[in-house]
PDB file of C-alpha atoms in Angstrom:
ATOM      1  CA  MET A   1      -4.667  -9.058  28.733  1.00  0.00           C
ATOM      2  CA  SER A   2      -5.064  -6.610  25.834  1.00  0.00           C
ATOM      3  CA  GLU A   3      -2.095  -5.038  24.074  1.00  0.00           C
ATOM      4  CA  PRO A   4      -1.128  -1.436  24.910  1.00  0.00           C
ATOM      5  CA  VAL A   5      -2.632   1.122  22.547  1.00  0.00           C
ATOM      6  CA  VAL A   6      -0.548   2.680  19.790  1.00  0.00           C
ATOM      7  CA  THR A   7       0.467   6.165  20.949  1.00  0.00           C
ATOM      8  CA  HIS A   8       2.163   7.325  17.739  1.00  0.00           C
ATOM      9  CA  TRP A   9       3.765   6.020  14.564  1.00  0.00           C
ATOM     10  CA  HIS A  10       7.200   6.199  12.944  1.00  0.00           C
ATOM     11  CA  VAL A  11       8.201   5.261   9.399  1.00  0.00           C
ATOM     12  CA  VAL A  12      11.216   3.114   8.553  1.00  0.00           C
ATOM     13  CA  TYR A  13      13.075   2.248   5.380  1.00  0.00           C
ATOM     14  CA  VAL A  14      13.345  -1.496   4.844  1.00  0.00           C
ATOM     15  CA  ALA A  15      16.756  -2.700   3.691  1.00  0.00           C
ATOM     16  CA  VAL A  16      17.063  -3.773   0.056  1.00  0.00           C
ATOM     17  CA  GLY A  17      16.265  -7.481   0.021  1.00  0.00           C
ATOM     18  CA  GLY A  18      14.983  -7.264   3.606  1.00  0.00           C
ATOM     19  CA  GLY A  19      11.304  -7.219   2.709  1.00  0.00           C
ATOM     20  CA  GLY A  20      11.028 -10.874   1.781  1.00  0.00           C
ATOM     21  CA  LEU A  21       7.692 -12.541   2.451  1.00  0.00           C
ATOM     22  CA  ALA A  22       7.273 -14.494   5.660  1.00  0.00           C
ATOM     23  CA  PRO A  23       6.605 -18.223   5.195  1.00  0.00           C
ATOM     24  CA  LEU A  24       3.042 -19.417   5.608  1.00  0.00           C
ATOM     25  CA  ARG A  25       2.225 -21.284   8.773  1.00  0.00           C
ATOM     26  CA  ASP A  26       0.988 -24.888   8.656  1.00  0.00           C
ATOM     27  CA  GLY A  27      -2.707 -25.029   7.901  1.00  0.00           C
ATOM     28  CA  ASP A  28      -2.883 -21.499   6.458  1.00  0.00           C
ATOM     29  CA  ASP A  29      -5.493 -21.206   3.728  1.00  0.00           C
ATOM     30  CA  HIS A  30      -3.840 -18.501   1.663  1.00  0.00           C
ATOM     31  CA  PRO A  31      -4.846 -17.673  -1.943  1.00  0.00           C
ATOM     32  CA  ALA A  32      -1.909 -16.935  -4.229  1.00  0.00           C
ATOM     33  CA  ASP A  33      -2.893 -13.269  -4.605  1.00  0.00           C
ATOM     34  CA  ALA A  34      -3.705 -12.595  -0.936  1.00  0.00           C
ATOM     35  CA  LYS A  35      -1.826 -10.042   1.159  1.00  0.00           C
ATOM     36  CA  ARG A  36       1.284 -11.470   2.795  1.00  0.00           C
ATOM     37  CA  ARG A  37       3.410 -10.149   5.641  1.00  0.00           C
ATOM     38  CA  THR A  38       7.150  -9.635   5.278  1.00  0.00           C
ATOM     39  CA  MET A  39       9.866 -10.998   7.550  1.00  0.00           C
ATOM     40  CA  VAL A  40      10.528  -7.479   8.860  1.00  0.00           C
ATOM     41  CA  GLU A  41       6.860  -7.055   9.834  1.00  0.00           C
ATOM     42  CA  VAL A  42       6.819 -10.388  11.648  1.00  0.00           C
ATOM     43  CA  SER A  43      10.024  -9.521  13.548  1.00  0.00           C
ATOM     44  CA  LEU A  44       8.667  -6.119  14.612  1.00  0.00           C
ATOM     45  CA  GLU A  45       5.319  -7.556  15.694  1.00  0.00           C
ATOM     46  CA  ARG A  46       7.081 -10.186  17.818  1.00  0.00           C
ATOM     47  CA  ARG A  47       8.794  -7.343  19.697  1.00  0.00           C
ATOM     48  CA  GLY A  48       5.421  -5.689  20.386  1.00  0.00           C
ATOM     49  CA  PHE A  49       5.207  -3.098  17.611  1.00  0.00           C
ATOM     50  CA  ALA A  50       2.196  -2.537  15.389  1.00  0.00           C
ATOM     51  CA  THR A  51       2.968  -2.460  11.659  1.00  0.00           C
ATOM     52  CA  PHE A  52       1.203  -1.121   8.588  1.00  0.00           C
ATOM     53  CA  ARG A  53       2.397  -1.583   4.995  1.00  0.00           C
ATOM     54  CA  PRO A  54      -0.026   0.203   2.634  1.00  0.00           C
ATOM     55  CA  GLN A  55      -0.830  -1.919  -0.400  1.00  0.00           C
ATOM     56  CA  TYR A  56      -3.098  -1.754  -3.426  1.00  0.00           C
ATOM     57  CA  ARG A  57      -4.579  -4.477  -5.610  1.00  0.00           C
ATOM     58  CA  LEU A  58      -3.405  -4.683  -9.223  1.00  0.00           C
ATOM     59  CA  GLU A  59      -5.298  -6.717 -11.814  1.00  0.00           C
ATOM     60  CA  ARG A  60      -3.964  -7.672 -15.235  1.00  0.00           C
ATOM     61  CA  MET A  61      -4.832 -10.053 -18.048  1.00  0.00           C
ATOM     62  CA  LYS A  62      -2.564 -13.057 -18.515  1.00  0.00           C
ATOM     63  CA  ARG A  63      -2.468 -15.537 -21.354  1.00  0.00           C
ATOM     64  CA  ARG A  64      -2.284 -19.235 -20.602  1.00  0.00           C
ATOM     65  CA  ARG A  65      -2.485 -22.478 -22.541  1.00  0.00           C
ATOM     66  CA  VAL A  66      -5.260 -24.866 -21.502  1.00  0.00           C
ATOM     67  CA  LEU A  67      -6.131 -28.353 -22.676  1.00  0.00           C
ATOM     68  CA  THR A  68      -9.652 -28.793 -24.073  1.00  0.00           C
ATOM     69  CA  PRO A  69     -11.370 -31.732 -25.838  1.00  0.00           C
ATOM     70  CA  LYS A  70     -10.462 -29.990 -29.126  1.00  0.00           C
ATOM     71  CA  GLY A  71      -6.805 -29.594 -28.208  1.00  0.00           C
ATOM     72  CA  ARG A  72      -4.729 -26.855 -26.585  1.00  0.00           C
ATOM     73  CA  VAL A  73      -6.046 -23.316 -26.817  1.00  0.00           C
ATOM     74  CA  THR A  74      -4.829 -19.963 -25.535  1.00  0.00           C
ATOM     75  CA  GLU A  75      -7.128 -17.999 -23.278  1.00  0.00           C
ATOM     76  CA  GLU A  76      -6.844 -14.797 -21.309  1.00  0.00           C
ATOM     77  CA  VAL A  77      -7.571 -14.833 -17.583  1.00  0.00           C
ATOM     78  CA  LYS A  78      -7.676 -12.021 -15.048  1.00  0.00           C
ATOM     79  CA  VAL A  79      -5.072 -12.319 -12.291  1.00  0.00           C
ATOM     80  CA  GLY A  80      -4.654 -10.118  -9.249  1.00  0.00           C
ATOM     81  CA  SER A  81      -1.733  -9.285  -6.989  1.00  0.00           C
ATOM     82  CA  TRP A  82      -0.876  -6.895  -4.157  1.00  0.00           C
ATOM     83  CA  ARG A  83       1.737  -4.170  -4.610  1.00  0.00           C
ATOM     84  CA  ASP A  84       3.275  -1.822  -2.057  1.00  0.00           C
ATOM     85  CA  LEU A  85       1.953   1.724  -2.333  1.00  0.00           C
ATOM     86  CA  PHE A  86       5.229   3.107  -0.931  1.00  0.00           C
ATOM     87  CA  PRO A  87       7.944   0.529  -1.714  1.00  0.00           C
ATOM     88  CA  ARG A  88      10.489   0.064   1.105  1.00  0.00           C
ATOM     89  CA  TYR A  89       8.490   2.209   3.568  1.00  0.00           C
ATOM     90  CA  LEU A  90       6.845   0.672   6.627  1.00  0.00           C
ATOM     91  CA  PHE A  91       4.756   2.346   9.346  1.00  0.00           C
ATOM     92  CA  ILE A  92       5.701   1.304  12.898  1.00  0.00           C
ATOM     93  CA  GLY A  93       3.193   1.767  15.733  1.00  0.00           C
ATOM     94  CA  MET A  94       4.730   2.495  19.138  1.00  0.00           C
ATOM     95  CA  ARG A  95       3.272   0.830  22.224  1.00  0.00           C
ATOM     96  CA  GLY A  96       4.131   0.987  25.908  1.00  0.00           C
ATOM     97  CA  ALA A  97       7.815   1.583  26.657  1.00  0.00           C
ATOM     98  CA  LEU A  98       9.075   0.681  23.167  1.00  0.00           C
ATOM     99  CA  SER A  99      11.494   3.176  21.629  1.00  0.00           C
ATOM    100  CA  CYS A 100      13.289   3.942  18.375  1.00  0.00           C
ATOM    101  CA  TRP A 101      16.287   2.114  19.805  1.00  0.00           C
ATOM    102  CA  ASP A 102      14.177  -1.067  19.850  1.00  0.00           C
ATOM    103  CA  ILE A 103      13.248  -0.534  16.184  1.00  0.00           C
ATOM    104  CA  ARG A 104      16.906  -0.304  15.193  1.00  0.00           C
ATOM    105  CA  GLN A 105      17.599  -3.734  16.710  1.00  0.00           C
ATOM    106  CA  VAL A 106      15.316  -5.467  14.206  1.00  0.00           C
ATOM    107  CA  GLU A 107      17.081  -7.101  11.273  1.00  0.00           C
ATOM    108  CA  GLY A 108      15.952  -5.707   7.941  1.00  0.00           C
ATOM    109  CA  VAL A 109      15.311  -2.167   9.194  1.00  0.00           C
ATOM    110  CA  ASP A 110      17.645   0.091   7.228  1.00  0.00           C
ATOM    111  CA  ALA A 111      16.825   3.512   8.752  1.00  0.00           C
ATOM    112  CA  ILE A 112      14.156   5.551  10.508  1.00  0.00           C
ATOM    113  CA  LEU A 113      12.656   8.477   8.629  1.00  0.00           C
ATOM    114  CA  TYR A 114      13.828  11.772  10.165  1.00  0.00           C
ATOM    115  CA  SER A 115      12.354  15.262  10.085  1.00  0.00           C
ATOM    116  CA  ASP A 116      14.148  18.341  11.499  1.00  0.00           C
ATOM    117  CA  GLY A 117      16.852  16.203  13.074  1.00  0.00           C
ATOM    118  CA  ALA A 118      14.529  13.798  14.922  1.00  0.00           C
ATOM    119  CA  PRO A 119      12.500  10.709  14.010  1.00  0.00           C
ATOM    120  CA  ALA A 120       9.355  11.830  12.160  1.00  0.00           C
ATOM    121  CA  VAL A 121       6.213  11.287  14.233  1.00  0.00           C
ATOM    122  CA  PHE A 122       2.778  10.516  12.775  1.00  0.00           C
ATOM    123  CA  GLN A 123      -0.332  10.711  14.941  1.00  0.00           C
ATOM    124  CA  PRO A 124      -2.721   7.718  15.048  1.00  0.00           C
ATOM    125  CA  GLU A 125      -5.466   9.623  13.212  1.00  0.00           C
ATOM    126  CA  GLN A 126      -3.089  10.399  10.318  1.00  0.00           C
ATOM    127  CA  VAL A 127      -2.220   6.738   9.815  1.00  0.00           C
ATOM    128  CA  GLU A 128      -5.873   5.735  10.269  1.00  0.00           C
ATOM    129  CA  ASP A 129      -6.721   8.016   7.322  1.00  0.00           C
ATOM    130  CA  VAL A 130      -4.258   6.109   5.152  1.00  0.00           C
ATOM    131  CA  MET A 131      -5.656   2.776   6.408  1.00  0.00           C
ATOM    132  CA  MET A 132      -9.202   3.848   5.533  1.00  0.00           C
ATOM    133  CA  ALA A 133      -8.148   4.918   2.023  1.00  0.00           C
ATOM    134  CA  VAL A 134      -6.420   1.552   1.480  1.00  0.00           C
ATOM    135  CA  ASP A 135      -9.384  -0.430   2.876  1.00  0.00           C
ATOM    136  CA  ALA A 136     -11.757   1.506   0.605  1.00  0.00           C
ATOM    137  CA  GLY A 137      -9.694   0.420  -2.397  1.00  0.00           C
ATOM    138  CA  LEU A 138      -8.928   3.992  -3.349  1.00  0.00           C
ATOM    139  CA  PHE A 139      -5.600   3.040  -4.938  1.00  0.00           C
ATOM    140  CA  ASP A 140      -6.662  -0.298  -6.480  1.00  0.00           C
ATOM    141  CA  GLN A 141      -6.118  -0.700 -10.212  1.00  0.00           C
ATOM    142  CA  LEU A 142      -8.795  -3.093 -11.404  1.00  0.00           C
ATOM    143  CA  ILE A 143      -9.779  -4.316 -14.848  1.00  0.00           C
ATOM    144  CA  GLY A 144     -13.256  -3.698 -16.193  1.00  0.00           C
ATOM    145  CA  LYS A 145     -13.734  -0.033 -15.353  1.00  0.00           C
ATOM    146  CA  GLU A 146     -14.664   1.974 -18.409  1.00  0.00           C
ATOM    147  CA  ALA A 147     -13.584   5.579 -18.759  1.00  0.00           C
ATOM    148  CA  VAL A 148     -16.430   8.041 -18.249  1.00  0.00           C
ATOM    149  CA  PHE A 149     -14.282  11.121 -18.829  1.00  0.00           C
ATOM    150  CA  VAL A 150     -12.643  12.552 -21.914  1.00  0.00           C
ATOM    151  CA  ALA A 151      -8.948  13.321 -22.226  1.00  0.00           C
ATOM    152  CA  GLY A 152      -8.159  16.732 -20.760  1.00  0.00           C
ATOM    153  CA  GLN A 153     -11.293  16.911 -18.599  1.00  0.00           C
ATOM    154  CA  HIS A 154     -10.736  18.045 -14.986  1.00  0.00           C
ATOM    155  CA  VAL A 155     -11.923  15.775 -12.205  1.00  0.00           C
ATOM    156  CA  GLN A 156     -12.202  15.707  -8.400  1.00  0.00           C
ATOM    157  CA  ILE A 157     -11.674  12.824  -5.990  1.00  0.00           C
ATOM    158  CA  ILE A 158     -14.767  11.491  -4.242  1.00  0.00           C
ATOM    159  CA  GLY A 159     -14.085  11.407  -0.491  1.00  0.00           C
ATOM    160  CA  ALA A 160     -10.935  12.368   1.374  1.00  0.00           C
ATOM    161  CA  LEU A 161      -7.325  11.268   1.229  1.00  0.00           C
ATOM    162  CA  PRO A 162      -4.553  11.783   3.786  1.00  0.00           C
ATOM    163  CA  GLY A 163      -1.965  14.447   3.284  1.00  0.00           C
ATOM    164  CA  LYS A 164      -1.978  17.313   0.847  1.00  0.00           C
ATOM    165  CA  ILE A 165      -4.044  16.460  -2.214  1.00  0.00           C
ATOM    166  CA  VAL A 166      -3.946  17.962  -5.671  1.00  0.00           C
ATOM    167  CA  ASP A 167      -7.586  17.144  -6.356  1.00  0.00           C
ATOM    168  CA  LYS A 168      -7.893  18.545  -9.872  1.00  0.00           C
ATOM    169  CA  GLN A 169      -5.917  16.681 -12.490  1.00  0.00           C
ATOM    170  CA  SER A 170      -6.255  16.222 -16.232  1.00  0.00           C
ATOM    171  CA  VAL A 171      -7.452  12.799 -17.327  1.00  0.00           C
ATOM    172  CA  LYS A 172      -4.768  11.205 -19.474  1.00  0.00           C
ATOM    173  CA  GLU A 173      -5.405   9.102 -22.548  1.00  0.00           C
ATOM    174  CA  GLY A 174      -6.762   5.764 -21.365  1.00  0.00           C
ATOM    175  CA  GLY A 175      -8.598   7.263 -18.422  1.00  0.00           C
ATOM    176  CA  LYS A 176      -5.735   7.239 -15.905  1.00  0.00           C
ATOM    177  CA  VAL A 177      -5.557  10.060 -13.361  1.00  0.00           C
ATOM    178  CA  ALA A 178      -2.454  10.838 -11.302  1.00  0.00           C
ATOM    179  CA  VAL A 179      -3.043  12.309  -7.849  1.00  0.00           C
ATOM    180  CA  ALA A 180      -0.263  13.926  -5.827  1.00  0.00           C
ATOM    181  CA  ILE A 181      -0.166  12.961  -2.140  1.00  0.00           C
ATOM    182  CA  GLU A 182       2.269  14.592   0.263  1.00  0.00           C
ATOM    183  CA  LEU A 183       3.683  12.042   2.715  1.00  0.00           C
ATOM    184  CA  PHE A 184       7.078  11.650   4.370  1.00  0.00           C
ATOM    185  CA  GLY A 185       7.940  15.222   3.368  1.00  0.00           C
ATOM    186  CA  ARG A 186       7.724  14.599  -0.370  1.00  0.00           C
ATOM    187  CA  GLU A 187       5.096  14.082  -3.046  1.00  0.00           C
ATOM    188  CA  TYR A 188       4.049  10.682  -4.339  1.00  0.00           C
ATOM    189  CA  PHE A 189       1.776  10.035  -7.280  1.00  0.00           C
ATOM    190  CA  ALA A 190      -0.943   7.393  -7.250  1.00  0.00           C
ATOM    191  CA  ARG A 191      -3.420   6.483  -9.956  1.00  0.00           C
ATOM    192  CA  VAL A 192      -6.983   6.721  -8.661  1.00  0.00           C
ATOM    193  CA  PRO A 193      -9.686   4.354 -10.022  1.00  0.00           C
ATOM    194  CA  LEU A 194     -12.284   6.006 -12.234  1.00  0.00           C
ATOM    195  CA  ASP A 195     -15.158   5.078  -9.925  1.00  0.00           C
ATOM    196  CA  LYS A 196     -13.559   7.273  -7.244  1.00  0.00           C
ATOM    197  CA  LEU A 197     -13.712  10.366  -9.465  1.00  0.00           C
ATOM    198  CA  LYS A 198     -16.310  12.913 -10.460  1.00  0.00           C
ATOM    199  CA  ALA A 199     -16.324  15.795 -12.921  1.00  0.00           C
ATOM    200  CA  ALA A 200     -14.934  19.002 -11.406  1.00  0.00           C
ATOM    201  CA  SER A 201     -17.452  21.797 -10.995  1.00  0.00           C
TER     202      SER A 201
END
């Protein structure tokens, strides 16, 4: 029997310290830098909710000491990790007869995001837009991308993003571009990879 479809989404704040990672199950083949679910997500999914925690991949160089036939040497290696795009926010997909009351019963949920005196509601297509942007790696910060723009040049984002987008921004020194995205009733800034940008006309 298939699960009921998600009719709409809410957003919750996760309590401080309540977003700890869920333990791996026996036999899980899980790389150290792979995406992991939190205890709150697992608890909500057990009650029948769908969950979505937008994340991006961050790469950085790390020095380590290695033993070689000529002795110990220091080398730099590229390591990756997953970071939350909106720390402490979690999308909750509503199915069947589940209600906001059921969300509040889950340990680790601090509060439900409200708008105009009622829980804020996001339509499935709005959340799917965010999912597509995350899956496309639009927010990933990866090593090895050379800047193709000069400081002060205006650029546009290739493709679409959810929410209200400020799609012309000045490239900062180092080739980083901040893009304003309106979600949850306020603006958030995300750095967009250079391969997702083009010169503004």
